[in-house]
PDB file of C-alpha atoms and ligand atoms in Angstrom:
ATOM      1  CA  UNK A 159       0.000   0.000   0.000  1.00 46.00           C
ATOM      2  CA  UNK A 160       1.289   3.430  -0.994  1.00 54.00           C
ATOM      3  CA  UNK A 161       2.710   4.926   1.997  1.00 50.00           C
ATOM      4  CA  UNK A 162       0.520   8.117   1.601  1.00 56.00           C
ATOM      5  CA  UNK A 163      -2.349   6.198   1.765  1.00 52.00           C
ATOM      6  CA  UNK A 164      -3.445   6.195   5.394  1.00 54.00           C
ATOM      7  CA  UNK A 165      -2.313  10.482   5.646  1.00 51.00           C
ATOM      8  CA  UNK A 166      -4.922  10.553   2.572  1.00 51.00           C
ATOM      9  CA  UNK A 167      -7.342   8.809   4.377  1.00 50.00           C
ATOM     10  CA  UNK A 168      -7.194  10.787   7.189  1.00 53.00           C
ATOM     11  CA  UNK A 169      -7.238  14.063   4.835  1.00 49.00           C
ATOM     12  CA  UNK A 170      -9.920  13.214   3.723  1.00 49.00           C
ATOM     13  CA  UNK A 171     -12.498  12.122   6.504  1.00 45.00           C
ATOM     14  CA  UNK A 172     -11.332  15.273   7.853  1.00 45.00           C
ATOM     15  CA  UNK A 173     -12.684  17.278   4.857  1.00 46.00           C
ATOM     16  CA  UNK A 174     -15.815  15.120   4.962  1.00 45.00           C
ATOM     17  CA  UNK A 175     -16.550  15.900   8.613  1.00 43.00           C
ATOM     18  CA  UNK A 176     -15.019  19.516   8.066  1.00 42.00           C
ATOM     19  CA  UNK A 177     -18.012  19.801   5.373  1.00 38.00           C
ATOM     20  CA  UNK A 178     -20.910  18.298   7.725  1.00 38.00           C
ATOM     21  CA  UNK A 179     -19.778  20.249  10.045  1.00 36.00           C
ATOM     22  CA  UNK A 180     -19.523  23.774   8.039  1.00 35.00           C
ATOM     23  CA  UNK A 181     -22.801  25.665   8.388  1.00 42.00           C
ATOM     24  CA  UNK A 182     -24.593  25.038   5.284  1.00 43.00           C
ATOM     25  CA  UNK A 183     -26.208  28.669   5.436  1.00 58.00           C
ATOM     26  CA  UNK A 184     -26.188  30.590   2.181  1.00 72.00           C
ATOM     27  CA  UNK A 185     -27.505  33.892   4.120  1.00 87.00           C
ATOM     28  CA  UNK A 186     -26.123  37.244   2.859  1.00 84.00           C
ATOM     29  CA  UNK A 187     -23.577  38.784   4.304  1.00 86.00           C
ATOM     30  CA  UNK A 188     -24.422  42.621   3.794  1.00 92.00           C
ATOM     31  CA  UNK A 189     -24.952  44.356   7.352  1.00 94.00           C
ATOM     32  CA  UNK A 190     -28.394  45.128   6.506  1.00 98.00           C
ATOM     33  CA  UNK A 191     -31.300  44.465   8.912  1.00 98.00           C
ATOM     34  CA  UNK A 192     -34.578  45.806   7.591  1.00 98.00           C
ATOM     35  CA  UNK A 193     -36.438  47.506  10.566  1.00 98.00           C
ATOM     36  CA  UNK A 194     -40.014  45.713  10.929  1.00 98.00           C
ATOM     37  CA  UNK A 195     -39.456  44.532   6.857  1.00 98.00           C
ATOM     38  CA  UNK A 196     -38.897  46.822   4.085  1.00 98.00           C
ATOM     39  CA  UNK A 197     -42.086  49.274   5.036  1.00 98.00           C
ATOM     40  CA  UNK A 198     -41.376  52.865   4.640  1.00 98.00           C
ATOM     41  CA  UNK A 199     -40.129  53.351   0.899  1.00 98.00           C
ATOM     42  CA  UNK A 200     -42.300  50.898  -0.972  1.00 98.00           C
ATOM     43  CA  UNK A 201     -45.234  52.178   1.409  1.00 98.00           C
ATOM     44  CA  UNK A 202     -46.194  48.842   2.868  1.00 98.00           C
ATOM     45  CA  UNK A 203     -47.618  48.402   6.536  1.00 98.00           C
ATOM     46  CA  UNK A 204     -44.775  47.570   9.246  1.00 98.00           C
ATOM     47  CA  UNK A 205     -44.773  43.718  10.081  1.00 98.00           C
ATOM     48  CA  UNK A 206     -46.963  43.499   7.003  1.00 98.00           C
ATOM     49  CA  UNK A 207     -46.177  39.935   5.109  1.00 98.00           C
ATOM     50  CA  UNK A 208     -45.606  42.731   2.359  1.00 98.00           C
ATOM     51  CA  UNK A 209     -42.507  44.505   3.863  1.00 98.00           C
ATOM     52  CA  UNK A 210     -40.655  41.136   5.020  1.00 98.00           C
ATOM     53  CA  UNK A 211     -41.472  40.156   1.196  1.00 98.00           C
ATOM     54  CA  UNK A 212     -39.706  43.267  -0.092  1.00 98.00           C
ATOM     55  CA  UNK A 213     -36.818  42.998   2.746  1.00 98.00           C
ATOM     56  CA  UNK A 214     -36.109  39.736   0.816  1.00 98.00           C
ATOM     57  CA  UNK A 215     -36.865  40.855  -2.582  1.00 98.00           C
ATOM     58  CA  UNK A 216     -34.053  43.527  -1.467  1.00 98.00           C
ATOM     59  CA  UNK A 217     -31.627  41.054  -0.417  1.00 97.00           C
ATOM     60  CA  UNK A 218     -30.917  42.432   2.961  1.00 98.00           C
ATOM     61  CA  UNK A 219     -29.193  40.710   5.141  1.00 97.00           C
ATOM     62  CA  UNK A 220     -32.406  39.905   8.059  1.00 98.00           C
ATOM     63  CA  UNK A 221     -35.394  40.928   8.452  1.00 98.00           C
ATOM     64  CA  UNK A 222     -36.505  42.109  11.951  1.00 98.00           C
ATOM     65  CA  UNK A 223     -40.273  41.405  13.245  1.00 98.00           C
ATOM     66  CA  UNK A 224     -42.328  42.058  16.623  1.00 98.00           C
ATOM     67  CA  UNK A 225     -44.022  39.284  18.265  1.00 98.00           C
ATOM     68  CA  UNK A 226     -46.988  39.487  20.743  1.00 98.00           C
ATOM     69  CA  UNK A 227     -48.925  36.862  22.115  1.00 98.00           C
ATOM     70  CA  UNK A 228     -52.818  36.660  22.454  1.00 98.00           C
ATOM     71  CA  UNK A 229     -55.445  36.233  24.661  1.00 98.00           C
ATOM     72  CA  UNK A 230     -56.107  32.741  23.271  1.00 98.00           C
ATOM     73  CA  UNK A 231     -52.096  31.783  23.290  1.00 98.00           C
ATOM     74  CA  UNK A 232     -51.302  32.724  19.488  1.00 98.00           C
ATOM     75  CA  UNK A 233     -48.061  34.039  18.869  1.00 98.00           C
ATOM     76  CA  UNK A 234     -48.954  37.346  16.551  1.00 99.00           C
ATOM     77  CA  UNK A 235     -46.377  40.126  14.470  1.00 98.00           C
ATOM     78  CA  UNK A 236     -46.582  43.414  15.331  1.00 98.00           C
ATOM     79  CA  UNK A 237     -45.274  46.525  17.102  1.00 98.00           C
ATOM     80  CA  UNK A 238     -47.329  47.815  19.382  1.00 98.00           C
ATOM     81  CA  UNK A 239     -49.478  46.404  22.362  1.00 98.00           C
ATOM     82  CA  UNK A 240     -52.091  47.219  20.473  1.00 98.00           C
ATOM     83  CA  UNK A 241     -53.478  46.368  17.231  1.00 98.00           C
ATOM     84  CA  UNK A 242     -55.414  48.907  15.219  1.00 97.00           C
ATOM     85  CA  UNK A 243     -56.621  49.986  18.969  1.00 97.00           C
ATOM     86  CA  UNK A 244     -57.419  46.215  20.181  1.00 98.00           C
ATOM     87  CA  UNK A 245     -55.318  44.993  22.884  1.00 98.00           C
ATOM     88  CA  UNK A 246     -53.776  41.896  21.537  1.00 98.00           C
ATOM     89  CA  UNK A 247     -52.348  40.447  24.790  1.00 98.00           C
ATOM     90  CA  UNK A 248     -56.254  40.669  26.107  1.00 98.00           C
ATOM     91  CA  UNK A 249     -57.678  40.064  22.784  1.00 98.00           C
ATOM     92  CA  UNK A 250     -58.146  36.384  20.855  1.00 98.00           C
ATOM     93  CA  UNK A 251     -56.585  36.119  17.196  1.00 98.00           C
ATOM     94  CA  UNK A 252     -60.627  36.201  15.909  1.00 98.00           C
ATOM     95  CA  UNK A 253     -60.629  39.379  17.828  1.00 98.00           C
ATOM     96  CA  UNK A 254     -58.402  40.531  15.777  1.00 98.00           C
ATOM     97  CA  UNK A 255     -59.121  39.701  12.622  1.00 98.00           C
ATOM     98  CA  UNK A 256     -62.276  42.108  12.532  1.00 98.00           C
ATOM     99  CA  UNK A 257     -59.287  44.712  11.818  1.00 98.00           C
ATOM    100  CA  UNK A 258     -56.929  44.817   8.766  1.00 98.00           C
ATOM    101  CA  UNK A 259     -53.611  46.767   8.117  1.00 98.00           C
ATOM    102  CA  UNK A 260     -53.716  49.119   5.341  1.00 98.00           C
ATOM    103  CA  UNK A 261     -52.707  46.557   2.542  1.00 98.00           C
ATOM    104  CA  UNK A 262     -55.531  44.643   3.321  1.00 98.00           C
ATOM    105  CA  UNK A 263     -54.044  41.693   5.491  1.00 98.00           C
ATOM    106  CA  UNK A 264     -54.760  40.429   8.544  1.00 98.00           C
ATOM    107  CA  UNK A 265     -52.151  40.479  11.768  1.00 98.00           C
ATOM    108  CA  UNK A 266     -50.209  38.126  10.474  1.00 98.00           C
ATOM    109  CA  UNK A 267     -49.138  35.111  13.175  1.00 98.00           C
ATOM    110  CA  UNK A 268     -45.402  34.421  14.246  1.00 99.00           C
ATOM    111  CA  UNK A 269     -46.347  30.801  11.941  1.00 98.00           C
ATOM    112  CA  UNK A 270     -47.254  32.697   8.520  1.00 98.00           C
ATOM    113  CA  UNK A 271     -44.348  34.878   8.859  1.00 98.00           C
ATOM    114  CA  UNK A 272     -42.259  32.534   9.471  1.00 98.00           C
ATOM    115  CA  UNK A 273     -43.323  30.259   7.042  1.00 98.00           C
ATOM    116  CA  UNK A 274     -42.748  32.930   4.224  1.00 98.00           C
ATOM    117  CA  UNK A 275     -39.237  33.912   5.196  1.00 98.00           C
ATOM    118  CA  UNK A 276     -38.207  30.417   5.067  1.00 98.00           C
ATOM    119  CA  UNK A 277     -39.185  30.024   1.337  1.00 98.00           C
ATOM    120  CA  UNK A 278     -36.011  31.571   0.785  1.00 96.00           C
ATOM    121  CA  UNK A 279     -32.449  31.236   2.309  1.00 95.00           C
ATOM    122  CA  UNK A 280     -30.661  34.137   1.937  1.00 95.00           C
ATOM    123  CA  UNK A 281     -32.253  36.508   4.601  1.00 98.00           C
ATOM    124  CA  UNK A 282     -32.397  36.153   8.204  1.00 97.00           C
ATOM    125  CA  UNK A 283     -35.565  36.666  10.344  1.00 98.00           C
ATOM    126  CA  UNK A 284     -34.722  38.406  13.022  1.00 98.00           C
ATOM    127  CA  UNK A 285     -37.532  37.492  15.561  1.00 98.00           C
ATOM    128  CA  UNK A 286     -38.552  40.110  18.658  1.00 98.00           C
ATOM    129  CA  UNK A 287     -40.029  38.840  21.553  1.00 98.00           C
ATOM    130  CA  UNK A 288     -41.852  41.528  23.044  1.00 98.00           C
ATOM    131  CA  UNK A 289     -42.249  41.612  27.017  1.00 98.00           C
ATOM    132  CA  UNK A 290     -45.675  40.870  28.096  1.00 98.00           C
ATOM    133  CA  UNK A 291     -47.921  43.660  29.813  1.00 98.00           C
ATOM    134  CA  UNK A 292     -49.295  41.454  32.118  1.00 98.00           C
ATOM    135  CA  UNK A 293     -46.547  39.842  34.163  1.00 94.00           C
ATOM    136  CA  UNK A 294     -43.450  38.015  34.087  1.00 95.00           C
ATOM    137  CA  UNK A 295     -44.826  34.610  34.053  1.00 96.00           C
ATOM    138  CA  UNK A 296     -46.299  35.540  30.716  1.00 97.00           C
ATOM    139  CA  UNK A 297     -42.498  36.237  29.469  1.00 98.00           C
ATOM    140  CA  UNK A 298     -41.912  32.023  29.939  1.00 98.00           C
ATOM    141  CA  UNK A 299     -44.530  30.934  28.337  1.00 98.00           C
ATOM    142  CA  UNK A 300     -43.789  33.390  25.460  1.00 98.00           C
ATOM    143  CA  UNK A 301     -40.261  32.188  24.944  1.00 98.00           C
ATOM    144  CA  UNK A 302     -41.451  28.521  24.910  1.00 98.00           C
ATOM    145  CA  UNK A 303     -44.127  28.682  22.376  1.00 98.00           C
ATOM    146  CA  UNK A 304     -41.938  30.681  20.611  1.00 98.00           C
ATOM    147  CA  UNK A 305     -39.286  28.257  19.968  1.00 98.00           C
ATOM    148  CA  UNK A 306     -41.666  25.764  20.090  1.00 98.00           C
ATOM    149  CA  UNK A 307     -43.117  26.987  17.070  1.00 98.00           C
ATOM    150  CA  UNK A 308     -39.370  27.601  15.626  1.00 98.00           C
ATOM    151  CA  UNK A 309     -38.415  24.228  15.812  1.00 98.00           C
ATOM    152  CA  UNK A 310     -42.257  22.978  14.689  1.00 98.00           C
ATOM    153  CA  UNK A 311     -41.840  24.970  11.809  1.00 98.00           C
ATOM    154  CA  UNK A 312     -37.764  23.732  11.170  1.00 98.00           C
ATOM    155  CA  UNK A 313     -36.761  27.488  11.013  1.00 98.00           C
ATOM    156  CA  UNK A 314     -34.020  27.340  13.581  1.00 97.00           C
ATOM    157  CA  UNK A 315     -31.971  27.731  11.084  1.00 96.00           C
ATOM    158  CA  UNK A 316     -33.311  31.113   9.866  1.00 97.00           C
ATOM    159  CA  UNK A 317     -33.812  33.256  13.172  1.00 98.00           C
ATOM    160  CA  UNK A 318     -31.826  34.295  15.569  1.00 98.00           C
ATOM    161  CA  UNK A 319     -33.956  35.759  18.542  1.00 98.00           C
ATOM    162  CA  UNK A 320     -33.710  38.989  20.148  1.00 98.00           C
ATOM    163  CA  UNK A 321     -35.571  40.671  23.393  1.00 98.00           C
ATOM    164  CA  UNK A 322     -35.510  43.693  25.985  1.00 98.00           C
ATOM    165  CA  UNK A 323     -36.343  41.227  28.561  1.00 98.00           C
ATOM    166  CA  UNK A 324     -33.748  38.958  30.502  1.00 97.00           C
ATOM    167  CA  UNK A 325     -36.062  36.340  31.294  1.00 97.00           C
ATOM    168  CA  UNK A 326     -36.829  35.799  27.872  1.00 98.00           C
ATOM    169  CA  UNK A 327     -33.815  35.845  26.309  1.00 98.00           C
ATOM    170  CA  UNK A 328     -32.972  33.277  29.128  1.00 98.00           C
ATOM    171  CA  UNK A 329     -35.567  31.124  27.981  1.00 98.00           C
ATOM    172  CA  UNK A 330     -34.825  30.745  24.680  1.00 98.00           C
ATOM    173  CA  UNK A 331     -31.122  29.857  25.630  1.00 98.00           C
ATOM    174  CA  UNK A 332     -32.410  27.592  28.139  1.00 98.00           C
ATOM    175  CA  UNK A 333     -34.785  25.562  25.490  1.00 98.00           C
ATOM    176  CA  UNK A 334     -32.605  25.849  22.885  1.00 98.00           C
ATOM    177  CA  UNK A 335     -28.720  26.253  23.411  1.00 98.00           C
ATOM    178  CA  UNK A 336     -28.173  26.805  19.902  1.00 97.00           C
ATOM    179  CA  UNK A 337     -31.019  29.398  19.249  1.00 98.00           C
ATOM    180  CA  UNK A 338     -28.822  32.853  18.615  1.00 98.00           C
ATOM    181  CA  UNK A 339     -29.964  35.257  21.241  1.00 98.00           C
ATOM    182  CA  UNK A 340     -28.832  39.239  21.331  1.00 98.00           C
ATOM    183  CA  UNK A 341     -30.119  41.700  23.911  1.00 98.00           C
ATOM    184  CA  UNK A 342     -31.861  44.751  23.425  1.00 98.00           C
ATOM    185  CA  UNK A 343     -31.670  46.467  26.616  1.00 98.00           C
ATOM    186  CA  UNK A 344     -28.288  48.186  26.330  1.00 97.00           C
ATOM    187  CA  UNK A 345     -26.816  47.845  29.550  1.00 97.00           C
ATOM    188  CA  UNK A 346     -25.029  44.725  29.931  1.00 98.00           C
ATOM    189  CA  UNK A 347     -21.496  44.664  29.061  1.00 98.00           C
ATOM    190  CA  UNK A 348     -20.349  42.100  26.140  1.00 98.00           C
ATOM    191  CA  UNK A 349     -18.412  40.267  29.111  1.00 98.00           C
ATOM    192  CA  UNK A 350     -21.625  39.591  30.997  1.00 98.00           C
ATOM    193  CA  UNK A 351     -23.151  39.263  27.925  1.00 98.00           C
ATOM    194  CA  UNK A 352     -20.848  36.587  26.674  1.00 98.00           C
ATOM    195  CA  UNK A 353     -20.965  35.090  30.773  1.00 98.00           C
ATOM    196  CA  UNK A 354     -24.656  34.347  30.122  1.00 98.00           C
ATOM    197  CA  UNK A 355     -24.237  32.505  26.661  1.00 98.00           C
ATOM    198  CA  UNK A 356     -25.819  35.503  24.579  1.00 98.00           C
ATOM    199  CA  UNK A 357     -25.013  35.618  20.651  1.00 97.00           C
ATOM    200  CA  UNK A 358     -24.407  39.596  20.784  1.00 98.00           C
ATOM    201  CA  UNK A 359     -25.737  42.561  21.404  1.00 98.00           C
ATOM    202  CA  UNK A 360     -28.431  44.652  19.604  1.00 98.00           C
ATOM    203  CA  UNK A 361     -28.315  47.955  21.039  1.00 98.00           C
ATOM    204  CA  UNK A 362     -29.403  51.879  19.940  1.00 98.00           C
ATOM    205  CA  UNK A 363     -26.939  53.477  18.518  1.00 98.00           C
ATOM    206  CA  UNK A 364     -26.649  56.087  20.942  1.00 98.00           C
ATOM    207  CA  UNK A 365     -25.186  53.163  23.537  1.00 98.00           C
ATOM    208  CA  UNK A 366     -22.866  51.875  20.901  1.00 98.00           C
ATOM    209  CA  UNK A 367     -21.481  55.067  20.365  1.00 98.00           C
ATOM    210  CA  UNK A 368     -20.951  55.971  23.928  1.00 98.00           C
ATOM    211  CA  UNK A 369     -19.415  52.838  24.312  1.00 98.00           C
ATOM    212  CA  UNK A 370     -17.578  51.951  21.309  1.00 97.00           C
ATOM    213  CA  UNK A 371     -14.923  49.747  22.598  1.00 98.00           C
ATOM    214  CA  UNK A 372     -17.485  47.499  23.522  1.00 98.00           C
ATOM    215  CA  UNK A 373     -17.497  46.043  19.709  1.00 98.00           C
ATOM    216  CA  UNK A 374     -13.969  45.222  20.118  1.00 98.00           C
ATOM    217  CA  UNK A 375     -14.155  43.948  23.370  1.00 98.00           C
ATOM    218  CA  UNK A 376     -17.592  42.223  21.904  1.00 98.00           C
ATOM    219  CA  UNK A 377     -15.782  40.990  18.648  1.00 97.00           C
ATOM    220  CA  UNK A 378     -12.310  39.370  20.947  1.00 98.00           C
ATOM    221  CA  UNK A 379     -15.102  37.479  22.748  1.00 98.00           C
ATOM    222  CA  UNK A 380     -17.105  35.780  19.870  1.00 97.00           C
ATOM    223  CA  UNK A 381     -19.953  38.379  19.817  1.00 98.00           C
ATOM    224  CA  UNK A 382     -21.963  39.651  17.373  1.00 97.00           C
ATOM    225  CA  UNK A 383     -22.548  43.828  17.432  1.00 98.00           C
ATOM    226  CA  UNK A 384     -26.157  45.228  16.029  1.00 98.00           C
ATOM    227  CA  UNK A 385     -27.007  48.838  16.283  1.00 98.00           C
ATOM    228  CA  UNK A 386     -30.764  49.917  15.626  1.00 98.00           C
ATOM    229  CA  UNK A 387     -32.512  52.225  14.728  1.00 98.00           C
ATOM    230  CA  UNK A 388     -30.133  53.720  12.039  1.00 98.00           C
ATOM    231  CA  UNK A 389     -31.763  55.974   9.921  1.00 98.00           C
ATOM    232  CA  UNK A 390     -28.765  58.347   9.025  1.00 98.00           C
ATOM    233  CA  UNK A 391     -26.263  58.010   6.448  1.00 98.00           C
ATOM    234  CA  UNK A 392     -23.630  59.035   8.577  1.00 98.00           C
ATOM    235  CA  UNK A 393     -24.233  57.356  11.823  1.00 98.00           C
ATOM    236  CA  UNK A 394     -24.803  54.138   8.986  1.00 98.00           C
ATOM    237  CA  UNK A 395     -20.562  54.736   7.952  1.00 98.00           C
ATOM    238  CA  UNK A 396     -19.366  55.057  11.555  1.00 98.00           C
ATOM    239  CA  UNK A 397     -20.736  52.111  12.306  1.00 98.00           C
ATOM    240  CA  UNK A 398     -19.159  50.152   9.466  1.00 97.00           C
ATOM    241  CA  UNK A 399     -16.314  51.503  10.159  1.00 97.00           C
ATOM    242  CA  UNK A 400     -16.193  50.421  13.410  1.00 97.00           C
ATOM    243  CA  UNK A 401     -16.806  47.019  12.480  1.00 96.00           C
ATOM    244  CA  UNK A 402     -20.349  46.395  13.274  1.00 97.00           C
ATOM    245  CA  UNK A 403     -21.367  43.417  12.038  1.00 96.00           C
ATOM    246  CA  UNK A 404     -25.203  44.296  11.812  1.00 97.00           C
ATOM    247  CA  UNK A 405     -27.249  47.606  11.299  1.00 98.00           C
ATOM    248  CA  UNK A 406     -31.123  47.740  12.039  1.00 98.00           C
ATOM    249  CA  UNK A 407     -32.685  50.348   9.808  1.00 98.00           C
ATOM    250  CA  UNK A 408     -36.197  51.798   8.461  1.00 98.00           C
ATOM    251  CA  UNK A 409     -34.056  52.494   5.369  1.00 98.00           C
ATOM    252  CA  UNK A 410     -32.365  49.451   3.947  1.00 98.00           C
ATOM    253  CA  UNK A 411     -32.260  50.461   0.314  1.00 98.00           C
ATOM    254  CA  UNK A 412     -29.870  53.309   1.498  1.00 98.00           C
ATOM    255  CA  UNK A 413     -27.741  51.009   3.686  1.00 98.00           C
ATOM    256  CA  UNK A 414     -27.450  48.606   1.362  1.00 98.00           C
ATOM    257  CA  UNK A 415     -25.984  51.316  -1.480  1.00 98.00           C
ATOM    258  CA  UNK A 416     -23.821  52.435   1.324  1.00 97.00           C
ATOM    259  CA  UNK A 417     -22.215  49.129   1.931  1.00 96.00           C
ATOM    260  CA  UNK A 418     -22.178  47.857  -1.842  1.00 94.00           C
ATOM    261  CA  UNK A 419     -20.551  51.424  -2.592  1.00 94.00           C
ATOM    262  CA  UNK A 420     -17.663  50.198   0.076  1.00 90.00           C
ATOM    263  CA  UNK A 421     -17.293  46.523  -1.456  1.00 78.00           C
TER     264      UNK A 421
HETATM  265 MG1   MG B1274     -38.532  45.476  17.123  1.00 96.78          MG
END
């Protein structure tokens, strides 16, 4: 046997478990989270179905959503407590349906959108959990059905989770140590960030800027860095060049000229 043979061999099962092992994402990789979809220049509703259509028609990066639950335990997009002025966390999903966004569709649930962002594969959905109104015990049971639903659906692979609330964010690690969690809140350093198994941060731009060494410091530890809401051309450069992996925005079609300009 030719002496190489074993070192090929081993060269080789290496690649092969290399490759399994390699993500096999084909996501974009273009800083650009769309802010509630792609709503404000093509004039659809925010959290439509519509704007997280154009967000991918786009090509951005993700695609950031809200998520509420209802009175009857459906998780629901959208960005306020309310919905067209009915409480959803007090209301059921048929509640809500007597109302209609401007385009026409209903409040879409957490299951539609997700089931129309994972038609495609090259833009992230970047799902909010939003912090119940009526107590902290709600917050559990929102994380669980949330990546119940997730894994139900198989789009683990699609969303990485993000929340203002500790106890959710928590959650979600807790039920799913792979799920990709990032914090909203803004005051947690990356080192107690990365202590408590987080994926990044996801902060407003004002705290990023204050504290810019923290995407260094977030960067040397493994983390991710996402600054929202960036709506200025400006603040959109010093942030890329200061490395930010991610930018939330209400205007992705200028972000994304901004960073193809820089390519
Ligand atoms: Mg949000």
């Amino acid at each position: 046997m030719n002496v190489y043979f074993p070192l090929f061999l081993s060269l080789l099962c290496f690649s092969l478990f290399s490759c399994q092992q390699a993500s096999p994402e084909s996501f974009h990789d273009n800083n650009v989270i769309a802010h509630r979809g792609a709503w404000k220049k093509a004039g659809h509703p925010q959290n439509s179905i519509a704007s997280l259509r154009e967000a991918i028609r786009l090509g951005c990066e993700g695609s950031e959503f809200d998520v509420w639950m209802t009175a009857d335990s459906i998780l629901v997009v959208n960005h306020d407590a309310d919905f067209m002025g009915l409480p959803i966390e007090t209301s059921t999903l048929e509640q809500l349906y007597e109302k209609e966004l401007s385009n026409g569709e209903k409040i879409p649930t957490a299951a539609e959108y997700l089931k129309e962002g994972i038609k495609q594969k090259k833009t992230k959905l970047i799902y909010e959990a939003k912090p119940s109104e009526l107590g902290r015990e709600r917050n559990f049971l929102i994380a669980q059905k949330s990546v119940e639903l997730v894994k139900s659906l198989k789009a683990s692979e699609w969303v990485d989770y993000i929340s203002f609330d500790k106890d959710i964010c928590r959650k979600i690690m807790e039920l799913d140590p792979d799920a990709q969690v990032a914090y909203l809140n803004g005051e947690k350093s990356p080192e107690q960030l990365a202590e408590n198994g987080y994926f990044g941060f996801d902060y407003h731009i004002s705290i990023v800027k204050k504290n810019s060494h923290w995407i260094t410091e977030a960067h040397q530890l493994g983390l991710t860095v996402n600054a929202w809401t960036v709506n200025d051309s400006d603040d959109m450069k010093w942030l890329l060049d200061h490395g930010t992996d991610f930018i939330t925005t209400d205007e992705p079609e200028m972000l994304l000229e901004i960073v193809q300009n820089r390519n």
